[in-house]
Coordinates of C-alpha atoms in Angstrom, one line a residue:
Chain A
X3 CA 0.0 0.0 0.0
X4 CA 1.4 3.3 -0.6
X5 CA 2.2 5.2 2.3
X6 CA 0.7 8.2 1.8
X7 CA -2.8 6.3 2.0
X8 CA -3.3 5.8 5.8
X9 CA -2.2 9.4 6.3
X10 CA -5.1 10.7 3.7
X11 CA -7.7 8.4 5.3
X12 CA -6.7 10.0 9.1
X13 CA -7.0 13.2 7.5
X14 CA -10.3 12.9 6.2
X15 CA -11.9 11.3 8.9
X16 CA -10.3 13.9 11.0
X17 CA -12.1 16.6 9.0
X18 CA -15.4 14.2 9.2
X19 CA -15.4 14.2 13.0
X20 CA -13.5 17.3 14.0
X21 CA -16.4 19.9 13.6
X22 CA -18.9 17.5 15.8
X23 CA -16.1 17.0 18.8
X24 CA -15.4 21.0 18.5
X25 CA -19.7 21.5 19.4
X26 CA -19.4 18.6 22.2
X27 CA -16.4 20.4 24.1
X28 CA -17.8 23.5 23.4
X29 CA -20.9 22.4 24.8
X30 CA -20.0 21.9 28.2
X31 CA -18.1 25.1 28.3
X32 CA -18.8 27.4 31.2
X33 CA -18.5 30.7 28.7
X34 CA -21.4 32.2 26.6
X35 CA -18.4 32.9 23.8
X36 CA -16.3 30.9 21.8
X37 CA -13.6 30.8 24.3
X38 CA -12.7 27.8 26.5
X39 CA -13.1 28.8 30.6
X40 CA -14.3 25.8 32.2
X41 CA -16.3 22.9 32.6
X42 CA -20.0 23.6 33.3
X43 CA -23.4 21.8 32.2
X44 CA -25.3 25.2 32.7
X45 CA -26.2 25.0 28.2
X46 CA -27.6 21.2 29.5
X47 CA -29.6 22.6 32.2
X48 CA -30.9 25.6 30.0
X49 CA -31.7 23.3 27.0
X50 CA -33.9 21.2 29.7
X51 CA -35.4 24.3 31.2
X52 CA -36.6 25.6 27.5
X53 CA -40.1 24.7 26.9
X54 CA -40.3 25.4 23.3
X55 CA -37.4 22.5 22.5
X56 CA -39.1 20.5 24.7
X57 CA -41.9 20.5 22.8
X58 CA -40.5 20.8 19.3
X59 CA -38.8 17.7 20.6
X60 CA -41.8 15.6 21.9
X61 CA -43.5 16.9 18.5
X62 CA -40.7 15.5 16.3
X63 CA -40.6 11.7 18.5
X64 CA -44.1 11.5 17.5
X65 CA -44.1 12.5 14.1
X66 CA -41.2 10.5 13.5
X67 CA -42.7 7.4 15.3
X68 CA -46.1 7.3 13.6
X69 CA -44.6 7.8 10.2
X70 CA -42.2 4.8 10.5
X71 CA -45.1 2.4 11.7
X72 CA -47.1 3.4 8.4
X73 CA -43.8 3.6 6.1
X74 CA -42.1 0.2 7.4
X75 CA -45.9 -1.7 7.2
X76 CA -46.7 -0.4 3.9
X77 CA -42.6 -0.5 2.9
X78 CA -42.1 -3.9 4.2
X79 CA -45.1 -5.2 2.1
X80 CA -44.2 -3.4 -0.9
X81 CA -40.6 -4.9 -0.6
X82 CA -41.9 -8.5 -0.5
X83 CA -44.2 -8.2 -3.3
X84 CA -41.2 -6.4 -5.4
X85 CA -39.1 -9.4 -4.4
X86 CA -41.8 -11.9 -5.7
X87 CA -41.9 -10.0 -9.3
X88 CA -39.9 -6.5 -9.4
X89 CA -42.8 -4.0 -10.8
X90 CA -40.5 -1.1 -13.3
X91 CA -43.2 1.4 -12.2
X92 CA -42.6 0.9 -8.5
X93 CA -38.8 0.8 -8.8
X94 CA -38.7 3.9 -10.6
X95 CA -41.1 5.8 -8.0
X96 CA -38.9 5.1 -5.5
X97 CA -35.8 6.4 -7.2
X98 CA -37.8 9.5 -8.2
X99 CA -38.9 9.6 -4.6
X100 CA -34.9 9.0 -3.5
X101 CA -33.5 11.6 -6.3
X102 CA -35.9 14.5 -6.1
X103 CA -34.5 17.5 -4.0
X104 CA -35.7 18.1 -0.6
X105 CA -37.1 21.5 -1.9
X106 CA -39.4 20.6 -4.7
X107 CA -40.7 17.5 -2.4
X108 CA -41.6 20.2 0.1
X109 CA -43.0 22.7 -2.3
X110 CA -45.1 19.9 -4.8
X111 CA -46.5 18.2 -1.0
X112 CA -47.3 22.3 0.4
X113 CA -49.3 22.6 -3.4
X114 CA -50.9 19.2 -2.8
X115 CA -52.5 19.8 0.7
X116 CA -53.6 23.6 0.1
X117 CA -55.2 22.3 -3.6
X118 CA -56.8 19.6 -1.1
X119 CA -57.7 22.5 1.9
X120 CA -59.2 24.3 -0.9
X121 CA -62.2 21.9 -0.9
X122 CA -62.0 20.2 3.2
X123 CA -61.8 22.1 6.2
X124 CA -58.4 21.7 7.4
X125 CA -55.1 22.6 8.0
X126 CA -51.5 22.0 8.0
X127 CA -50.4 20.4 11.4
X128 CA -48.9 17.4 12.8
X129 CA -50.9 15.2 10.3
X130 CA -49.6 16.8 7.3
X131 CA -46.2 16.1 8.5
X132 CA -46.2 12.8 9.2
X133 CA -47.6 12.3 5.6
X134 CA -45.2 14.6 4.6
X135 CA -42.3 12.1 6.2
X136 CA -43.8 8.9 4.9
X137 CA -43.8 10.1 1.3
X138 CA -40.1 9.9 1.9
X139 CA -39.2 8.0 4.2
X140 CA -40.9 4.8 2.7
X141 CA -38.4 4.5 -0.3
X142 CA -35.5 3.9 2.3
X143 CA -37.7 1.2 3.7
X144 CA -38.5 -0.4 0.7
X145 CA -34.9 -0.7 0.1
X146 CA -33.4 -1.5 2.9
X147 CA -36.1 -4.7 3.6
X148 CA -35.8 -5.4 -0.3
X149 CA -31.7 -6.0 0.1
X150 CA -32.4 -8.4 2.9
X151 CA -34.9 -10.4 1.3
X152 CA -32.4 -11.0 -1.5
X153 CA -30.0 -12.2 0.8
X154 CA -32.8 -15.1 1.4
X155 CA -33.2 -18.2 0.3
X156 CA -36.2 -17.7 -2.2
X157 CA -36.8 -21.9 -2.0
X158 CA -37.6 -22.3 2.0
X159 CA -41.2 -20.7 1.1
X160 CA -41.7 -22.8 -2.5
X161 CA -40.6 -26.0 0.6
X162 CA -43.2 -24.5 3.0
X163 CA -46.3 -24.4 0.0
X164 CA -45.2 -27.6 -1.0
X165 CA -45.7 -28.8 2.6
X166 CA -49.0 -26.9 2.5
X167 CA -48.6 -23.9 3.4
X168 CA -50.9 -21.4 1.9
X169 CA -48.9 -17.9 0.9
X170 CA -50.1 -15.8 3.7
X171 CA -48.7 -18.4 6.0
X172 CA -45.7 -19.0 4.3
X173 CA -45.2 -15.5 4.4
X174 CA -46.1 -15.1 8.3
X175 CA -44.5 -18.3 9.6
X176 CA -41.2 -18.6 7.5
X177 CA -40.2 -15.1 5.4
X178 CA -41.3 -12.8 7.9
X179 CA -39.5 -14.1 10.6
X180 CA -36.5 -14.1 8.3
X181 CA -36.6 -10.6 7.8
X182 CA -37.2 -9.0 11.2
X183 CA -33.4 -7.8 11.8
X184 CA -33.8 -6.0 8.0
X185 CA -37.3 -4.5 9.0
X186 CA -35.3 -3.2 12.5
X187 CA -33.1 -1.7 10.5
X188 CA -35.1 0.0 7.7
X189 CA -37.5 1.2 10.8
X190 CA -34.2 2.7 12.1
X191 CA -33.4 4.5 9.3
X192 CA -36.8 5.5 8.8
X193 CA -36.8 7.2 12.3
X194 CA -33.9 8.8 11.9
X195 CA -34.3 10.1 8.6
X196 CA -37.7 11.8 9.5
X197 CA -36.5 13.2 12.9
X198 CA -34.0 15.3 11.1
X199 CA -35.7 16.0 8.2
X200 CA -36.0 20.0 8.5
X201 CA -36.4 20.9 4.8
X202 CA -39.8 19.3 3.5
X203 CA -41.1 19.6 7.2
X204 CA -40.6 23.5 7.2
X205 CA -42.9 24.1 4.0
X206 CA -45.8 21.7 5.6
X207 CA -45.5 22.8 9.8
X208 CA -48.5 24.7 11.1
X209 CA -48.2 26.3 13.9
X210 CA -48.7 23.8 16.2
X211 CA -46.4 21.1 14.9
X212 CA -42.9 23.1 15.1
X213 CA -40.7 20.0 14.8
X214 CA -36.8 19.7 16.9
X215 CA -35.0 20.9 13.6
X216 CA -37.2 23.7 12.9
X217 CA -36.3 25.0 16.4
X218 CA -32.3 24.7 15.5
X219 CA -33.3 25.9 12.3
X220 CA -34.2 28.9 13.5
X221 CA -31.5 29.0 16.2
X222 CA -28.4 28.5 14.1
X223 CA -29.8 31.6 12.2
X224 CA -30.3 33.4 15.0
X225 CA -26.5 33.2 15.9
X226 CA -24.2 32.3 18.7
X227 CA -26.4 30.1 21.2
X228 CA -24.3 27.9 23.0
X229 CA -28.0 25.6 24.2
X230 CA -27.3 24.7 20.8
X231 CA -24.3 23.2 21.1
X232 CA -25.9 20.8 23.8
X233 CA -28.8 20.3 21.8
X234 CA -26.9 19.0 19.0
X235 CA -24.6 17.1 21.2
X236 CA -27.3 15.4 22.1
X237 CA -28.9 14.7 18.7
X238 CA -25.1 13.3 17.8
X239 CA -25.3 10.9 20.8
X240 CA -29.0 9.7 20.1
X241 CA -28.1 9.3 16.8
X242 CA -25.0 7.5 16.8
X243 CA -26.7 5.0 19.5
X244 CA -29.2 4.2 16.8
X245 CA -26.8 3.7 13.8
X246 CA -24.7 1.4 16.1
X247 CA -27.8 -0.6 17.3
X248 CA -29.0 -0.7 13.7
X249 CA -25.6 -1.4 12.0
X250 CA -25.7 -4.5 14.7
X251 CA -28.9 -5.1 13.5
X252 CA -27.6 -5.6 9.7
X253 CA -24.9 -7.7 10.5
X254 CA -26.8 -10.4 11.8
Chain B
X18 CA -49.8 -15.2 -5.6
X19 CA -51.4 -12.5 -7.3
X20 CA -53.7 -11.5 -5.2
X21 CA -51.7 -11.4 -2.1
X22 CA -49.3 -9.6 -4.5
X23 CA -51.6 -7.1 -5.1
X24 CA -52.7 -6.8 -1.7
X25 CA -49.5 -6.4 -0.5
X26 CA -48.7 -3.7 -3.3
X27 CA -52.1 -1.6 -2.0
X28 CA -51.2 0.3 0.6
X29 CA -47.6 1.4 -1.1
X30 CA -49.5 2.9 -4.3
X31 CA -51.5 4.5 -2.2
X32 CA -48.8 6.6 -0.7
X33 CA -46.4 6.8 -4.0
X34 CA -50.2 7.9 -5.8
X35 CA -51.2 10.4 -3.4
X36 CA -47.8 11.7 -2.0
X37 CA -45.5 11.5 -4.7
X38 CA -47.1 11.8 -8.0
X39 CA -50.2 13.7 -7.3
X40 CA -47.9 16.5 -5.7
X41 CA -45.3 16.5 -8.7
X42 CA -48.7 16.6 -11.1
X43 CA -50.1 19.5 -9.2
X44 CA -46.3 21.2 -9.6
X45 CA -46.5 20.5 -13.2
X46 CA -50.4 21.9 -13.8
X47 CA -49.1 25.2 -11.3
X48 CA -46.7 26.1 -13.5
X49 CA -49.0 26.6 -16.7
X50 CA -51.3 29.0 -14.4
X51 CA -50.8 32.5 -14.3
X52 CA -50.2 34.7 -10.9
X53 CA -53.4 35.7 -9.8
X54 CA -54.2 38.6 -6.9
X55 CA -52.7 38.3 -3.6
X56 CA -50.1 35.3 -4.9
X57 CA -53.3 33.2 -5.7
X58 CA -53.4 31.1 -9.3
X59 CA -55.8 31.9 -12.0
X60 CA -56.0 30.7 -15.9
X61 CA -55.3 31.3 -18.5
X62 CA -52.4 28.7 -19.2
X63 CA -49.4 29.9 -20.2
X64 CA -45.7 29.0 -21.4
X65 CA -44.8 32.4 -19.6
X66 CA -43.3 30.9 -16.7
X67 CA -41.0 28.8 -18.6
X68 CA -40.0 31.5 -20.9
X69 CA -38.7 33.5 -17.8
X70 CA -36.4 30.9 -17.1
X71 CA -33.8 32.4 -20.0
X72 CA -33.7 35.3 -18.1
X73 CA -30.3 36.1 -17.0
X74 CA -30.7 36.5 -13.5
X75 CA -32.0 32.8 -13.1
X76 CA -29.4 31.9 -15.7
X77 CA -26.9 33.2 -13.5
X78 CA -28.5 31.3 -10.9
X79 CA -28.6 28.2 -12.9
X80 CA -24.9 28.3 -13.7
X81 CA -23.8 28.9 -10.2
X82 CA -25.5 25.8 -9.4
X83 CA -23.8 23.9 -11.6
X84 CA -20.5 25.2 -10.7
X85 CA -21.0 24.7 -7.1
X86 CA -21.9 21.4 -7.8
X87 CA -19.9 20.3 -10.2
X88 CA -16.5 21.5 -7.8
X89 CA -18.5 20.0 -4.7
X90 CA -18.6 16.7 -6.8
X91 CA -15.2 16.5 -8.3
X92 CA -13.8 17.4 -4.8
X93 CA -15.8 14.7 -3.4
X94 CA -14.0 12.5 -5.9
X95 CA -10.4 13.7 -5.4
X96 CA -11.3 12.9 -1.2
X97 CA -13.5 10.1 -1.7
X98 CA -11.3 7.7 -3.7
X99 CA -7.9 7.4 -2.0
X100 CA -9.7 6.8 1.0
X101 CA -12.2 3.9 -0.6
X102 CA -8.5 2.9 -1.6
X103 CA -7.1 2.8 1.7
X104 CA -10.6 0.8 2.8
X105 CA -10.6 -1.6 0.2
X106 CA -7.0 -2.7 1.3
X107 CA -6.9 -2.8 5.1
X108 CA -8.5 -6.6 6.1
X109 CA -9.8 -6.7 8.9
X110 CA -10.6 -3.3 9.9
X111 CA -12.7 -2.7 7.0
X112 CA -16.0 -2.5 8.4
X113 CA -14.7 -0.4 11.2
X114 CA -14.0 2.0 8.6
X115 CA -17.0 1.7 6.4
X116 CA -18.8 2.3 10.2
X117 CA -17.3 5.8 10.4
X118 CA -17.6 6.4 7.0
X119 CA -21.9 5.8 7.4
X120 CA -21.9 7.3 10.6
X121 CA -22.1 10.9 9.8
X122 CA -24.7 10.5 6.9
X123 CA -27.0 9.2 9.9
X124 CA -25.9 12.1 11.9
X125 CA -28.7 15.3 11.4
X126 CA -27.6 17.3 8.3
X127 CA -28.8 20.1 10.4
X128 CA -26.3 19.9 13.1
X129 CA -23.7 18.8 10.8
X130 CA -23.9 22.0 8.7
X131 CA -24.4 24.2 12.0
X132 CA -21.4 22.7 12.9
X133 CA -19.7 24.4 10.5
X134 CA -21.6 27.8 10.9
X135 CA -20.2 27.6 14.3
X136 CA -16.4 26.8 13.3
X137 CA -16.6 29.3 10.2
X138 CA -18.7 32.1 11.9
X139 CA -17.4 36.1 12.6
X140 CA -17.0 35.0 16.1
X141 CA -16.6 31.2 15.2
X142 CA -13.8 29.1 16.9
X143 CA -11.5 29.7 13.9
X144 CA -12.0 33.6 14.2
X145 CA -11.4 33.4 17.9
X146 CA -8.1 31.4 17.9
X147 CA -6.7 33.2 15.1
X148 CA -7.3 36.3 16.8
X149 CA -5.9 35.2 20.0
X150 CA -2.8 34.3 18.6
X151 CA -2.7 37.6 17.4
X152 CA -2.7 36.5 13.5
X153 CA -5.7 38.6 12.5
X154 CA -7.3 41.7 14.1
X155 CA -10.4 41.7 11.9
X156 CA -12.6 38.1 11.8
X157 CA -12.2 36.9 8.4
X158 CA -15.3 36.2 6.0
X159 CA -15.0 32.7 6.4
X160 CA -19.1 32.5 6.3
X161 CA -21.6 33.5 4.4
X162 CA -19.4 32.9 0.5
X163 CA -19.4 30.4 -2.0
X164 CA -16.9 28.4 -0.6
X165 CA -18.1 27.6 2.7
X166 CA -21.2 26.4 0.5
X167 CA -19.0 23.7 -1.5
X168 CA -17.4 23.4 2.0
X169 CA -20.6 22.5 3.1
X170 CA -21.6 20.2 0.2
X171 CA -18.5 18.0 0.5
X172 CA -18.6 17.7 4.2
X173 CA -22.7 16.8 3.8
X174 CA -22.3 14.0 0.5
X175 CA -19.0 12.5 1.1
X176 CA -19.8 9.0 2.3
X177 CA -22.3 9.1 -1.4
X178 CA -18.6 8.9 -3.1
X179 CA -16.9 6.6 -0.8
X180 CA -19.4 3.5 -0.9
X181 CA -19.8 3.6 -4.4
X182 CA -16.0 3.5 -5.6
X183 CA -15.8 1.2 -2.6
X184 CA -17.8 -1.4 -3.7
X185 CA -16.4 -0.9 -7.0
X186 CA -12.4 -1.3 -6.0
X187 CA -14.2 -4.2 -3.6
X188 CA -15.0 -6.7 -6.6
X189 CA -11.7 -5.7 -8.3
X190 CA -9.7 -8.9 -8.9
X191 CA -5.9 -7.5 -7.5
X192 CA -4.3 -10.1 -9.6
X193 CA -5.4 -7.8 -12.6
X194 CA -2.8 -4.9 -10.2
X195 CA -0.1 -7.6 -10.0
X196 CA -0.3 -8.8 -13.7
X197 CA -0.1 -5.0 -14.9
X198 CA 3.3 -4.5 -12.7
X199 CA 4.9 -8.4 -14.2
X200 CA 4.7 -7.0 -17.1
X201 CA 6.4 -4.2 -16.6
X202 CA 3.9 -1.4 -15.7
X203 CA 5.3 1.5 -13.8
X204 CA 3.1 2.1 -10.2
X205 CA 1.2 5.0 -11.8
X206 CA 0.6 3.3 -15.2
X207 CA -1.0 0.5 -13.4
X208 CA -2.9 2.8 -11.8
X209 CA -4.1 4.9 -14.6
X210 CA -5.0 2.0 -16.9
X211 CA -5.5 -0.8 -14.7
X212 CA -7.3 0.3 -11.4
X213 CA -8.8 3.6 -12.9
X214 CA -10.6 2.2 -15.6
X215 CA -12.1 -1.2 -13.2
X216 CA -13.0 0.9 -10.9
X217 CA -15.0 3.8 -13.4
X218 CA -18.7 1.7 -12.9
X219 CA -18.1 2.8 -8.9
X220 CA -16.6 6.3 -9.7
X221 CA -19.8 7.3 -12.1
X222 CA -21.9 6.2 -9.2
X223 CA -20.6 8.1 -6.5
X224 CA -20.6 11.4 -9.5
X225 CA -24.3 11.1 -10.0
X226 CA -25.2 9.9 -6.5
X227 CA -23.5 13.1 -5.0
X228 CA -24.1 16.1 -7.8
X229 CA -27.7 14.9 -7.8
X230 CA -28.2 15.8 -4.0
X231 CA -25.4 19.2 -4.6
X232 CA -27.2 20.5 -7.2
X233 CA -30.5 20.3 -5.6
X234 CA -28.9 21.5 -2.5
X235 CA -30.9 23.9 -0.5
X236 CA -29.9 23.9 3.1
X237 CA -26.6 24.1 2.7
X238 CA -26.8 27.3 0.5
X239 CA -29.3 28.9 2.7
X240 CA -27.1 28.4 5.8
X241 CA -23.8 28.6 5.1
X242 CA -23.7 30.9 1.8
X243 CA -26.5 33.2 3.3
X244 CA -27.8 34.8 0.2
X245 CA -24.3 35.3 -1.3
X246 CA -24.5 32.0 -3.1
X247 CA -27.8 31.4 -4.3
X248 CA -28.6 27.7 -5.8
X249 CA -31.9 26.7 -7.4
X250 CA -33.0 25.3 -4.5
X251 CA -33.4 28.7 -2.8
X252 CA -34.7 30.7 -5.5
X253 CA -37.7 27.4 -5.1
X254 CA -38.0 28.2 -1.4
X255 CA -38.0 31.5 -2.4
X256 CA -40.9 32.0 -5.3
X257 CA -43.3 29.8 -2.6
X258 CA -42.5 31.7 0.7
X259 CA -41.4 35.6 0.4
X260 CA -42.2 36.4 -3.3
X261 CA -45.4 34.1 -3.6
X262 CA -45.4 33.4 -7.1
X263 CA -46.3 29.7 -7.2
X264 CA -46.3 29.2 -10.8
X265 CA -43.3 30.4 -11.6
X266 CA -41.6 28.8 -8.3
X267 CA -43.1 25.3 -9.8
X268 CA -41.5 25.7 -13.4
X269 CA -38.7 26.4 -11.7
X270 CA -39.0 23.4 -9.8
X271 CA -39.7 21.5 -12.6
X272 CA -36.5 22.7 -15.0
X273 CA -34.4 21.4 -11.6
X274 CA -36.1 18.4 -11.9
X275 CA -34.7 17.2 -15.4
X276 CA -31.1 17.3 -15.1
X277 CA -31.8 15.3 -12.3
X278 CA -34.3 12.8 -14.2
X279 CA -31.6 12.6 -16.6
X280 CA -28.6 11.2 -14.4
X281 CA -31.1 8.9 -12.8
X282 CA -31.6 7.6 -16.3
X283 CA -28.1 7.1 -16.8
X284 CA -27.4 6.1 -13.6
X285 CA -30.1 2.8 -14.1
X286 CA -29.5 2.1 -18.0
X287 CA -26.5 0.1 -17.5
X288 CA -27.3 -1.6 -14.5
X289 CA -29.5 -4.0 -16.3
X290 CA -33.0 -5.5 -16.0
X291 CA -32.6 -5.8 -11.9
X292 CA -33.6 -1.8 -11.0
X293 CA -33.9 -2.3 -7.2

């Protein structure tokens, strides 16, 4: 191996990881300023105290929960009859769904509900943002599930018929089973993809559904807030717990 | 089978039907309607929105898009590769690597660009030690430019280069690498026309999979170049919000769309009859 290799790859993951250590020391520094003057968990406290991230917070578990039950039932599904016989239509609508920016997702789903509002009495709120996040977060699903079941061994279910099973049950009893670790994973994912998601959720918010990253959003314009720094030290934590759990989760 | 199949297919066309294509329809229709009073949208149709695409302003836009994205990318490239290099060839610790390559994609995209507000920022930890060490008196303008934008970009799409080229230098047979220097290939001809050409199906991966996201980029722009380097993706967010002119913010929408359309194309012609 060349030598110069192993010093590129430190360097790079240096510059990956560098900026998220800086906000972690930085967020148990005692100073308001960018200057380092001892430890303190004051920004911790504060963040705890502030009732608005709390409930941006509580706001953005549930949204994210309820749209990864829908998005890994309905994903999970799709995945097994794409599996049986790939569909070209499906596949391609979950590219388009992967590809199109964040923006125009956001801007096409904020024309959709108002053309919708224009003729029911509702609003935007916490339901159009968890429909919002399963729009997107169910092509992840689909292929996450979809690259485990190909790891399968297509041949236990045809065993299972010829032993007669019907397909629901050889579904339940021997694919499903099979799969759980994948569908862990792909719910994962799902979760953690719609619990940042800040783009497409600011165009379809009301104003009772102000979601965790709308809050930083807003913060990180704002300028120098040191809560932030905790904040998003704690996002990195939560966060890296869950790609550990999940990268366990594949593995197996 | 077919009727569990299309059982199981229900609920899925349901969602891709109602929150994925109906939207992009409604985009499409929007941007043949004219302005109407108070931002509203009226008839008549109308090519109008389209036609003020050429104008230079948006052109300008348009280009600095590109640009952004297309450094962003190549950057990307120049990173990404030694290091799926450097992966590919050290055993054992592979998926250690791989680990802390994925990690950060998991990690929000918010906090990982304010991350680099914070670092880049007038009073920003780079400011501040530079100015303690007496190097600078004024904060330099590290925020707020282009650069911190493709800065941003790089930092944000990375791991979309490495995995790609990875998996590409992965199923590379190194006997091909050993051959090439047998007979008589120098280290960089063997690496010029032995491992850059195996490995080209990964590099045009990670290209598309990371200008796609860059050029579509509108957080990144938004934070980090703070008006002073404007991507389509803002002048979007901008025709829907603060200037209301849906119609023209969904042609807009819709020209970003077909570059992209197109790479996907090219991205899933060669790849065969298998597309997921």
């Amino acid at each position: 191996m060349k030598h110069w290799l192993p010093v590129h790859a430190a360097a790079v993951f240096t510059f990956l990881y560098l900026p998220l250590a800086v906000l972690v020391v930085f967020s148990v520094n005692s100073s308001r300023f960018t200057a380092w003057t001892g430890f303190s968990l004051d920004w911790y406290r504060e963040m705890l105290r502030n009732p608005q991230l709390a409930e941006a917070a509580w706001n953005s578990i549930v949204i994210a929960a309820v749209a990864t039950v829908i998005s890994v039932s309905a994903g999970t599904l799709a995945a097994y009859a794409l599996w049986k016989r790939t569909s070209r239509l499906l596949a391609g609508a979950v590219y388009l769904s992967l590809v199109t920016p964040e923006i125009v997702m956001g801007i096409s789903l904020l024309a959709f509900f108002q053309w919708i509002f224009r003729h029911l009495d509702l609003r935007l709120g916490m339901h159009t943002v968890i429909l919002a996040h399963v729009s997107f977060t169910i092509a992840y699903v689909i292929v996450v599930v979809l690259a485990r079941l190909r790891t399968l061994d297509g041949t236990l279910e045809e065993a299972a018929q010829d032993l007669g099973a019907t397909e629901w049950q050889a579904f339940r009893t021997v694919t499903l089973p099979l799969l759980v670790p994948g569908i862990a994973a792909a719910g994962l994912l799902a979760f953690a993809v719609s619990f940042d998601d800040y783009v497409i959720t600011s165009m379809v918010a009301g104003v009772d559904s102000e979601t965790l990253p709308m809050v930083i959003y807003a913060m990180a314009r704002r300028g120098a807030t040191p809560v932030l720094n905790a904040v998003s030290t704690a996002i990195v934590l939560a966060i890296g717990t869950l790609t550990l759990l999940s990268a366990r989760l594949m593995r197996q | 089978m077919n009727r569990l199949r299309a059982l199981f297919l229900a609920p899925v066309w349901v969602i891709v039907g109602s929150l994925l294509f109906a939207p992009l329809a409604i985009v499409f229709l929007y941007s043949l309607l004219t302005r109407g009073a108070y931002g509203g949208l009226a008839p008549p149709w109308t090519f109008e929105n389209y036609q003020r695409l050429a104008d230079p302003l948006y052109l300008g836009i348009a280009a600095q898009s590109f640009l952004l994205a297309g450094i962003s990318t190549l950057l990307c490239l120049l990173i990404g590769y030694p290091l799926a290099l450097f992966i590919s060839r050290s055993g054992p610790r592979k998926n250690l690597y791989l680990l802390l390559v994925i990690t950060p994609f998991w990690i929000s995209f918010l906090v990982r660009t304010y991350a680099w507000m914070f670092l880049l920022r007038d009073t920003g930890l780079i400011n501040t030690v530079l100015e303690a060490a007496g190097l600078i008196r004024e904060p330099l303008p590290l925020l707020y430019n282009p650069a911190a934008v493709v800065l941003g970009l790089v930092y944000g799409y990375l791991p979309f280069m490495v995995l790609p080229v990875y998996a590409a230098l992965e199923r590379l047979d190194l006997a091909l690498l050993e051959a090439a220097a047998d007979l008589g290939a120098a280290p960089r001809a063997s690496t010029l026309r032995v491992l850059l050409p195996l490995s080209w199906p990964g590099i045009r991966a990670g290209i598309i999979l990371v200008f796609i996201p860059c050029l579509g980029a509108y957080l990144t722009p938004d934070l980090l170049g703070g008006g002073k380097a404007m991507m389509i993706g803002n002048l979007v967010q901008n025709q829907f919000t603060t200037a209301r002119d849906w119609p023209f913010g969904a042609a807009v929408s819709l020209a970003l769309m077909m570059p992209v359309a197109l790479l996907l194309v090219l991205l899933l012609r060669r790849k065969g009859e298998e597309l997921l």
